[in-house]
């Protein structure tokens, strides 16, 4: 395909569609004069699709921009193997592990499923708002961090019991339950977590201060914290769907 000053001029059958008046450019040619944007191309806020290739000819990403900012509506990334790494299509977001299994799924700006890992591969958080998306085999293969978090309404009392019995989450020493539907009956399940020393209840309708004190009685030495949402200023949670990491994704272009 023909390229002139970083702009694709030749045809391709597999690019993100361009908005009217938009350009396709090499992302390396975009400038960021200020920390928070906008990104500029030839001195003007960029509108179009920015792509990136490796030297060996693998496409690592395509990102749609409007007025110098990523639209968060259209974006694709790939691993060097050619497997998709991440896709944003309208209001839907999906990311994958290198083996092709789903790592995160989002809809309309909300993360509904996420196996969020650290750089070393350890699982630091399970986000579960739709239980049908849970890959128990994949979850069981991951090692949780010592300070682990579970978030989402699909984490209920039955799910908590399943996770304790079938995964290494049942052995974490510190656990944070955020906006789950674990009921008061879940306290007995938590008391049976074999290494639990500290737990936080944050925004769980069925787990209040009374359940925190009960857990401490059932499991001596364990400290249970109840976070009162009315007593703290509103904490802005990071937007999970807008954090597409760069780097290792790639796909060959013919």
PDB file of C-alpha atoms in Angstrom:
ATOM      1  CA  UNK A   1       0.000   0.000   0.000  1.00  0.00           C
ATOM      2  CA  UNK A   2       1.184   3.537  -0.663  1.00  0.00           C
ATOM      3  CA  UNK A   3       2.235   5.753   2.234  1.00  0.00           C
ATOM      4  CA  UNK A   4       2.954   9.471   1.982  1.00  0.00           C
ATOM      5  CA  UNK A   5       4.279  11.360   5.022  1.00  0.00           C
ATOM      6  CA  UNK A   6       2.809   8.747   7.330  1.00  0.00           C
ATOM      7  CA  UNK A   7      -0.643   8.795   5.714  1.00  0.00           C
ATOM      8  CA  UNK A   8      -2.067   5.614   4.152  1.00  0.00           C
ATOM      9  CA  UNK A   9      -3.089   6.384   0.576  1.00  0.00           C
ATOM     10  CA  UNK A  10      -3.599   2.873  -0.758  1.00  0.00           C
ATOM     11  CA  UNK A  11      -6.687   0.669  -0.290  1.00  0.00           C
ATOM     12  CA  UNK A  12      -7.167  -1.990   2.386  1.00  0.00           C
ATOM     13  CA  UNK A  13     -10.081  -4.322   3.039  1.00  0.00           C
ATOM     14  CA  UNK A  14      -9.505  -4.601   6.773  1.00  0.00           C
ATOM     15  CA  UNK A  15      -9.169  -1.244   8.474  1.00  0.00           C
ATOM     16  CA  UNK A  16     -11.393   0.481  10.973  1.00  0.00           C
ATOM     17  CA  UNK A  17     -13.776   2.700   9.005  1.00  0.00           C
ATOM     18  CA  UNK A  18     -12.885   6.369   8.689  1.00  0.00           C
ATOM     19  CA  UNK A  19     -15.171   9.214   9.628  1.00  0.00           C
ATOM     20  CA  UNK A  20     -15.764  11.875   6.991  1.00  0.00           C
ATOM     21  CA  UNK A  21     -12.615  13.919   6.520  1.00  0.00           C
ATOM     22  CA  UNK A  22     -10.542  11.566   8.678  1.00  0.00           C
ATOM     23  CA  UNK A  23      -7.035  10.299   7.880  1.00  0.00           C
ATOM     24  CA  UNK A  24      -5.098   7.100   8.536  1.00  0.00           C
ATOM     25  CA  UNK A  25      -1.674   7.857   9.958  1.00  0.00           C
ATOM     26  CA  UNK A  26       1.212   6.174  11.711  1.00  0.00           C
ATOM     27  CA  UNK A  27       0.691   6.712  15.441  1.00  0.00           C
ATOM     28  CA  UNK A  28       4.395   7.520  15.782  1.00  0.00           C
ATOM     29  CA  UNK A  29       3.732  10.748  13.892  1.00  0.00           C
ATOM     30  CA  UNK A  30       1.174  12.013  16.389  1.00  0.00           C
ATOM     31  CA  UNK A  31       2.471  14.641  18.788  1.00  0.00           C
ATOM     32  CA  UNK A  32       1.377  15.161  22.382  1.00  0.00           C
ATOM     33  CA  UNK A  33       2.529  18.661  23.375  1.00  0.00           C
ATOM     34  CA  UNK A  34       0.486  18.576  26.593  1.00  0.00           C
ATOM     35  CA  UNK A  35       0.122  15.699  29.043  1.00  0.00           C
ATOM     36  CA  UNK A  36      -3.642  15.425  28.609  1.00  0.00           C
ATOM     37  CA  UNK A  37      -3.860  16.053  24.884  1.00  0.00           C
ATOM     38  CA  UNK A  38      -5.022  16.655  22.312  1.00  0.00           C
ATOM     39  CA  UNK A  39      -2.790  14.606  20.013  1.00  0.00           C
ATOM     40  CA  UNK A  40      -1.689  16.567  16.978  1.00  0.00           C
ATOM     41  CA  UNK A  41      -0.851  15.611  13.406  1.00  0.00           C
ATOM     42  CA  UNK A  42       1.046  18.260  11.454  1.00  0.00           C
ATOM     43  CA  UNK A  43       0.162  20.763  14.152  1.00  0.00           C
ATOM     44  CA  UNK A  44      -3.602  20.171  14.182  1.00  0.00           C
ATOM     45  CA  UNK A  45      -5.793  17.996  16.443  1.00  0.00           C
ATOM     46  CA  UNK A  46      -5.972  14.626  14.760  1.00  0.00           C
ATOM     47  CA  UNK A  47      -9.188  13.070  13.487  1.00  0.00           C
ATOM     48  CA  UNK A  48      -9.049   9.624  11.952  1.00  0.00           C
ATOM     49  CA  UNK A  49      -7.411   6.271  12.708  1.00  0.00           C
ATOM     50  CA  UNK A  50      -3.861   5.914  14.005  1.00  0.00           C
ATOM     51  CA  UNK A  51      -2.156   2.595  13.337  1.00  0.00           C
ATOM     52  CA  UNK A  52       1.086   0.999  14.551  1.00  0.00           C
ATOM     53  CA  UNK A  53       3.226  -1.710  12.947  1.00  0.00           C
ATOM     54  CA  UNK A  54       6.290  -3.583  14.135  1.00  0.00           C
ATOM     55  CA  UNK A  55       9.388  -3.550  11.947  1.00  0.00           C
ATOM     56  CA  UNK A  56       8.552  -7.099  10.868  1.00  0.00           C
ATOM     57  CA  UNK A  57       5.193  -5.984   9.493  1.00  0.00           C
ATOM     58  CA  UNK A  58       2.767  -6.891  12.276  1.00  0.00           C
ATOM     59  CA  UNK A  59      -0.008  -4.458  13.078  1.00  0.00           C
ATOM     60  CA  UNK A  60      -0.167  -3.857  16.820  1.00  0.00           C
ATOM     61  CA  UNK A  61      -3.061  -1.430  17.020  1.00  0.00           C
ATOM     62  CA  UNK A  62      -5.652   0.780  15.363  1.00  0.00           C
ATOM     63  CA  UNK A  63      -7.213   3.596  17.382  1.00  0.00           C
ATOM     64  CA  UNK A  64      -9.910   6.019  16.288  1.00  0.00           C
ATOM     65  CA  UNK A  65      -9.433   9.701  17.203  1.00  0.00           C
ATOM     66  CA  UNK A  66     -11.679  12.745  16.971  1.00  0.00           C
ATOM     67  CA  UNK A  67     -10.330  16.221  17.626  1.00  0.00           C
ATOM     68  CA  UNK A  68      -7.106  14.800  19.014  1.00  0.00           C
ATOM     69  CA  UNK A  69      -8.637  12.408  21.546  1.00  0.00           C
ATOM     70  CA  UNK A  70      -9.337   8.671  21.355  1.00  0.00           C
ATOM     71  CA  UNK A  71     -13.053   8.201  20.831  1.00  0.00           C
ATOM     72  CA  UNK A  72     -13.159   5.029  22.992  1.00  0.00           C
ATOM     73  CA  UNK A  73     -15.664   3.778  20.416  1.00  0.00           C
ATOM     74  CA  UNK A  74     -13.411   2.018  17.898  1.00  0.00           C
ATOM     75  CA  UNK A  75     -10.076   0.394  18.735  1.00  0.00           C
ATOM     76  CA  UNK A  76      -8.285  -2.878  18.017  1.00  0.00           C
ATOM     77  CA  UNK A  77      -5.052  -4.431  19.302  1.00  0.00           C
ATOM     78  CA  UNK A  78      -3.281  -7.729  18.588  1.00  0.00           C
ATOM     79  CA  UNK A  79      -0.688 -10.059  20.082  1.00  0.00           C
ATOM     80  CA  UNK A  80       2.411 -10.925  18.045  1.00  0.00           C
ATOM     81  CA  UNK A  81       0.869 -14.367  17.457  1.00  0.00           C
ATOM     82  CA  UNK A  82      -1.945 -12.745  15.524  1.00  0.00           C
ATOM     83  CA  UNK A  83      -4.487 -13.415  18.271  1.00  0.00           C
ATOM     84  CA  UNK A  84      -6.707 -10.437  19.094  1.00  0.00           C
ATOM     85  CA  UNK A  85      -5.738  -8.684  22.302  1.00  0.00           C
ATOM     86  CA  UNK A  86      -8.441  -6.042  22.641  1.00  0.00           C
ATOM     87  CA  UNK A  87     -11.399  -4.660  20.697  1.00  0.00           C
ATOM     88  CA  UNK A  88     -13.698  -1.719  21.289  1.00  0.00           C
ATOM     89  CA  UNK A  89     -16.730  -1.666  19.010  1.00  0.00           C
ATOM     90  CA  UNK A  90     -19.390   0.897  19.796  1.00  0.00           C
ATOM     91  CA  UNK A  91     -20.413   0.335  23.389  1.00  0.00           C
ATOM     92  CA  UNK A  92     -18.840  -3.123  23.627  1.00  0.00           C
ATOM     93  CA  UNK A  93     -15.347  -3.899  24.956  1.00  0.00           C
ATOM     94  CA  UNK A  94     -13.532  -7.248  24.939  1.00  0.00           C
ATOM     95  CA  UNK A  95      -9.951  -8.198  25.757  1.00  0.00           C
ATOM     96  CA  UNK A  96      -8.303 -11.608  25.586  1.00  0.00           C
ATOM     97  CA  UNK A  97      -5.456 -13.538  27.136  1.00  0.00           C
ATOM     98  CA  UNK A  98      -2.777 -14.701  24.647  1.00  0.00           C
ATOM     99  CA  UNK A  99      -4.422 -18.147  24.455  1.00  0.00           C
ATOM    100  CA  UNK A 100      -7.654 -16.608  23.195  1.00  0.00           C
ATOM    101  CA  UNK A 101      -9.681 -16.816  26.393  1.00  0.00           C
ATOM    102  CA  UNK A 102     -11.640 -13.744  27.433  1.00  0.00           C
ATOM    103  CA  UNK A 103      -9.947 -11.613  30.079  1.00  0.00           C
ATOM    104  CA  UNK A 104     -12.407  -8.695  30.222  1.00  0.00           C
ATOM    105  CA  UNK A 105     -15.822  -7.873  28.823  1.00  0.00           C
ATOM    106  CA  UNK A 106     -17.535  -4.518  29.073  1.00  0.00           C
ATOM    107  CA  UNK A 107     -20.715  -2.897  27.856  1.00  0.00           C
ATOM    108  CA  UNK A 108     -21.762   0.756  27.700  1.00  0.00           C
ATOM    109  CA  UNK A 109     -18.837   1.949  29.791  1.00  0.00           C
ATOM    110  CA  UNK A 110     -19.169  -0.656  32.559  1.00  0.00           C
ATOM    111  CA  UNK A 111     -16.875  -3.619  33.078  1.00  0.00           C
ATOM    112  CA  UNK A 112     -19.129  -6.660  33.480  1.00  0.00           C
ATOM    113  CA  UNK A 113     -16.397  -9.312  33.669  1.00  0.00           C
ATOM    114  CA  UNK A 114     -12.713  -9.004  34.397  1.00  0.00           C
ATOM    115  CA  UNK A 115      -9.792 -11.173  35.424  1.00  0.00           C
ATOM    116  CA  UNK A 116      -7.465  -8.301  36.230  1.00  0.00           C
ATOM    117  CA  UNK A 117      -3.843  -9.338  36.620  1.00  0.00           C
ATOM    118  CA  UNK A 118      -0.601  -7.714  37.697  1.00  0.00           C
ATOM    119  CA  UNK A 119       2.401  -7.515  35.390  1.00  0.00           C
ATOM    120  CA  UNK A 120       3.688 -10.767  36.908  1.00  0.00           C
ATOM    121  CA  UNK A 121       0.497 -12.598  35.922  1.00  0.00           C
ATOM    122  CA  UNK A 122      -0.974 -12.881  39.420  1.00  0.00           C
ATOM    123  CA  UNK A 123      -4.703 -12.240  39.634  1.00  0.00           C
ATOM    124  CA  UNK A 124      -5.424  -9.138  41.721  1.00  0.00           C
ATOM    125  CA  UNK A 125      -9.149  -8.689  41.088  1.00  0.00           C
ATOM    126  CA  UNK A 126     -12.226 -10.548  39.897  1.00  0.00           C
ATOM    127  CA  UNK A 127     -14.971  -8.332  38.460  1.00  0.00           C
ATOM    128  CA  UNK A 128     -18.193 -10.263  37.984  1.00  0.00           C
ATOM    129  CA  UNK A 129     -21.468  -8.615  37.092  1.00  0.00           C
ATOM    130  CA  UNK A 130     -22.560 -11.428  34.742  1.00  0.00           C
ATOM    131  CA  UNK A 131     -21.929 -14.934  36.075  1.00  0.00           C
ATOM    132  CA  UNK A 132     -22.454 -16.509  32.646  1.00  0.00           C
ATOM    133  CA  UNK A 133     -19.124 -15.035  31.500  1.00  0.00           C
ATOM    134  CA  UNK A 134     -17.041 -16.680  34.234  1.00  0.00           C
ATOM    135  CA  UNK A 135     -14.429 -19.125  32.947  1.00  0.00           C
ATOM    136  CA  UNK A 136     -13.888 -21.221  36.058  1.00  0.00           C
ATOM    137  CA  UNK A 137     -11.129 -23.269  34.429  1.00  0.00           C
ATOM    138  CA  UNK A 138      -9.185 -20.121  33.587  1.00  0.00           C
ATOM    139  CA  UNK A 139      -9.826 -18.620  37.022  1.00  0.00           C
ATOM    140  CA  UNK A 140      -8.643 -21.793  38.750  1.00  0.00           C
ATOM    141  CA  UNK A 141      -5.368 -21.675  36.803  1.00  0.00           C
ATOM    142  CA  UNK A 142      -4.503 -18.174  38.049  1.00  0.00           C
ATOM    143  CA  UNK A 143      -2.708 -17.440  41.324  1.00  0.00           C
ATOM    144  CA  UNK A 144      -4.382 -14.639  43.299  1.00  0.00           C
ATOM    145  CA  UNK A 145      -2.419 -11.903  45.013  1.00  0.00           C
ATOM    146  CA  UNK A 146      -2.298 -11.853  48.811  1.00  0.00           C
ATOM    147  CA  UNK A 147      -4.469  -8.723  48.823  1.00  0.00           C
ATOM    148  CA  UNK A 148      -7.359  -9.738  46.579  1.00  0.00           C
ATOM    149  CA  UNK A 149     -10.541  -7.963  45.522  1.00  0.00           C
ATOM    150  CA  UNK A 150     -13.907  -9.228  44.266  1.00  0.00           C
ATOM    151  CA  UNK A 151     -16.352  -6.734  42.777  1.00  0.00           C
ATOM    152  CA  UNK A 152     -19.816  -7.062  41.279  1.00  0.00           C
ATOM    153  CA  UNK A 153     -23.345  -8.198  41.914  1.00  0.00           C
ATOM    154  CA  UNK A 154     -22.828 -11.673  40.418  1.00  0.00           C
ATOM    155  CA  UNK A 155     -20.582 -12.466  43.386  1.00  0.00           C
ATOM    156  CA  UNK A 156     -23.285 -13.765  45.722  1.00  0.00           C
ATOM    157  CA  UNK A 157     -23.178 -16.185  48.636  1.00  0.00           C
ATOM    158  CA  UNK A 158     -23.267 -19.295  46.454  1.00  0.00           C
ATOM    159  CA  UNK A 159     -20.533 -17.918  44.195  1.00  0.00           C
ATOM    160  CA  UNK A 160     -18.379 -17.064  47.208  1.00  0.00           C
ATOM    161  CA  UNK A 161     -18.643 -20.687  48.370  1.00  0.00           C
ATOM    162  CA  UNK A 162     -17.758 -21.976  44.892  1.00  0.00           C
ATOM    163  CA  UNK A 163     -14.728 -19.715  44.631  1.00  0.00           C
ATOM    164  CA  UNK A 164     -13.519 -20.771  48.082  1.00  0.00           C
ATOM    165  CA  UNK A 165     -13.793 -24.460  47.225  1.00  0.00           C
ATOM    166  CA  UNK A 166     -12.606 -24.501  43.619  1.00  0.00           C
ATOM    167  CA  UNK A 167      -9.925 -21.791  43.388  1.00  0.00           C
ATOM    168  CA  UNK A 168      -6.955 -20.474  45.338  1.00  0.00           C
ATOM    169  CA  UNK A 169      -9.011 -17.425  46.307  1.00  0.00           C
ATOM    170  CA  UNK A 170      -9.996 -19.465  49.364  1.00  0.00           C
ATOM    171  CA  UNK A 171      -6.405 -19.153  50.601  1.00  0.00           C
ATOM    172  CA  UNK A 172      -5.868 -15.394  50.330  1.00  0.00           C
ATOM    173  CA  UNK A 173      -4.932 -13.602  53.583  1.00  0.00           C
ATOM    174  CA  UNK A 174      -6.604 -10.289  52.656  1.00  0.00           C
ATOM    175  CA  UNK A 175      -9.919  -9.940  50.849  1.00  0.00           C
ATOM    176  CA  UNK A 176     -11.978  -6.966  49.721  1.00  0.00           C
ATOM    177  CA  UNK A 177     -15.628  -7.451  48.803  1.00  0.00           C
ATOM    178  CA  UNK A 178     -16.966  -4.484  46.839  1.00  0.00           C
ATOM    179  CA  UNK A 179     -20.574  -4.062  45.683  1.00  0.00           C
ATOM    180  CA  UNK A 180     -21.289  -7.795  45.863  1.00  0.00           C
ATOM    181  CA  UNK A 181     -24.526  -9.574  46.758  1.00  0.00           C
ATOM    182  CA  UNK A 182     -23.000 -11.774  49.425  1.00  0.00           C
ATOM    183  CA  UNK A 183     -25.586 -12.070  52.190  1.00  0.00           C
ATOM    184  CA  UNK A 184     -25.145 -12.353  55.946  1.00  0.00           C
ATOM    185  CA  UNK A 185     -24.927 -16.127  55.446  1.00  0.00           C
ATOM    186  CA  UNK A 186     -21.650 -15.536  53.665  1.00  0.00           C
ATOM    187  CA  UNK A 187     -19.957 -14.727  56.957  1.00  0.00           C
ATOM    188  CA  UNK A 188     -19.717 -18.449  57.778  1.00  0.00           C
ATOM    189  CA  UNK A 189     -18.167 -19.059  54.359  1.00  0.00           C
ATOM    190  CA  UNK A 190     -15.620 -16.314  54.930  1.00  0.00           C
ATOM    191  CA  UNK A 191     -14.800 -17.721  58.351  1.00  0.00           C
ATOM    192  CA  UNK A 192     -13.718 -20.938  56.619  1.00  0.00           C
ATOM    193  CA  UNK A 193     -11.188 -19.174  54.348  1.00  0.00           C
ATOM    194  CA  UNK A 194      -8.093 -20.935  55.645  1.00  0.00           C
ATOM    195  CA  UNK A 195      -5.631 -18.002  55.715  1.00  0.00           C
ATOM    196  CA  UNK A 196      -7.927 -14.988  56.044  1.00  0.00           C
ATOM    197  CA  UNK A 197      -6.498 -12.304  58.350  1.00  0.00           C
ATOM    198  CA  UNK A 198      -8.200  -9.143  57.119  1.00  0.00           C
ATOM    199  CA  UNK A 199     -11.341  -8.384  55.134  1.00  0.00           C
ATOM    200  CA  UNK A 200     -13.115  -5.243  53.912  1.00  0.00           C
ATOM    201  CA  UNK A 201     -16.864  -4.920  53.279  1.00  0.00           C
ATOM    202  CA  UNK A 202     -17.416  -2.012  50.888  1.00  0.00           C
ATOM    203  CA  UNK A 203     -20.860  -1.322  49.454  1.00  0.00           C
ATOM    204  CA  UNK A 204     -22.314  -4.798  50.005  1.00  0.00           C
ATOM    205  CA  UNK A 205     -26.021  -4.555  50.985  1.00  0.00           C
ATOM    206  CA  UNK A 206     -25.919  -7.839  52.907  1.00  0.00           C
ATOM    207  CA  UNK A 207     -22.664  -7.211  54.778  1.00  0.00           C
ATOM    208  CA  UNK A 208     -22.713  -4.447  57.346  1.00  0.00           C
ATOM    209  CA  UNK A 209     -21.008  -3.636  60.603  1.00  0.00           C
ATOM    210  CA  UNK A 210     -22.901  -6.396  62.407  1.00  0.00           C
ATOM    211  CA  UNK A 211     -21.588  -9.006  59.954  1.00  0.00           C
ATOM    212  CA  UNK A 212     -18.058  -7.627  60.298  1.00  0.00           C
ATOM    213  CA  UNK A 213     -18.160  -8.104  64.087  1.00  0.00           C
ATOM    214  CA  UNK A 214     -19.638 -11.581  63.666  1.00  0.00           C
ATOM    215  CA  UNK A 215     -16.792 -12.606  61.374  1.00  0.00           C
ATOM    216  CA  UNK A 216     -14.275 -11.447  63.951  1.00  0.00           C
ATOM    217  CA  UNK A 217     -16.005 -13.627  66.554  1.00  0.00           C
ATOM    218  CA  UNK A 218     -16.105 -16.663  64.279  1.00  0.00           C
ATOM    219  CA  UNK A 219     -12.506 -16.244  63.178  1.00  0.00           C
ATOM    220  CA  UNK A 220     -10.346 -14.956  66.051  1.00  0.00           C
ATOM    221  CA  UNK A 221      -7.407 -12.904  64.824  1.00  0.00           C
ATOM    222  CA  UNK A 222      -9.185 -11.774  61.666  1.00  0.00           C
ATOM    223  CA  UNK A 223      -9.870  -8.049  61.378  1.00  0.00           C
ATOM    224  CA  UNK A 224     -13.036  -7.103  59.494  1.00  0.00           C
ATOM    225  CA  UNK A 225     -13.558  -3.556  58.231  1.00  0.00           C
ATOM    226  CA  UNK A 226     -16.928  -2.159  57.265  1.00  0.00           C
ATOM    227  CA  UNK A 227     -16.649   0.791  54.887  1.00  0.00           C
ATOM    228  CA  UNK A 228     -19.595   3.122  55.416  1.00  0.00           C
ATOM    229  CA  UNK A 229     -20.280   4.802  52.044  1.00  0.00           C
ATOM    230  CA  UNK A 230     -22.100   7.668  53.786  1.00  0.00           C
ATOM    231  CA  UNK A 231     -19.085   8.462  55.962  1.00  0.00           C
ATOM    232  CA  UNK A 232     -16.547   8.820  53.141  1.00  0.00           C
ATOM    233  CA  UNK A 233     -16.275  11.230  50.213  1.00  0.00           C
ATOM    234  CA  UNK A 234     -17.185   9.745  46.866  1.00  0.00           C
ATOM    235  CA  UNK A 235     -14.226   7.850  45.443  1.00  0.00           C
ATOM    236  CA  UNK A 236     -13.924   7.945  41.687  1.00  0.00           C
ATOM    237  CA  UNK A 237     -13.110   4.468  40.482  1.00  0.00           C
ATOM    238  CA  UNK A 238     -10.773   4.104  37.500  1.00  0.00           C
ATOM    239  CA  UNK A 239     -12.427   3.551  34.151  1.00  0.00           C
ATOM    240  CA  UNK A 240     -11.628  -0.024  33.305  1.00  0.00           C
ATOM    241  CA  UNK A 241     -12.778   0.185  29.710  1.00  0.00           C
ATOM    242  CA  UNK A 242     -10.503   2.997  28.645  1.00  0.00           C
ATOM    243  CA  UNK A 243      -7.232   1.410  29.755  1.00  0.00           C
ATOM    244  CA  UNK A 244      -6.073  -0.513  26.708  1.00  0.00           C
ATOM    245  CA  UNK A 245      -2.415  -1.207  27.361  1.00  0.00           C
ATOM    246  CA  UNK A 246       0.035  -0.830  24.528  1.00  0.00           C
ATOM    247  CA  UNK A 247       2.945  -2.922  23.487  1.00  0.00           C
ATOM    248  CA  UNK A 248       2.788  -6.597  22.805  1.00  0.00           C
ATOM    249  CA  UNK A 249      -0.198  -6.997  20.521  1.00  0.00           C
ATOM    250  CA  UNK A 250       0.395  -7.565  16.850  1.00  0.00           C
ATOM    251  CA  UNK A 251      -1.199  -8.887  13.734  1.00  0.00           C
ATOM    252  CA  UNK A 252       0.283  -9.413  10.321  1.00  0.00           C
ATOM    253  CA  UNK A 253      -1.099  -7.395   7.442  1.00  0.00           C
ATOM    254  CA  UNK A 254      -1.103  -8.841   3.980  1.00  0.00           C
TER     255      UNK A 254
END
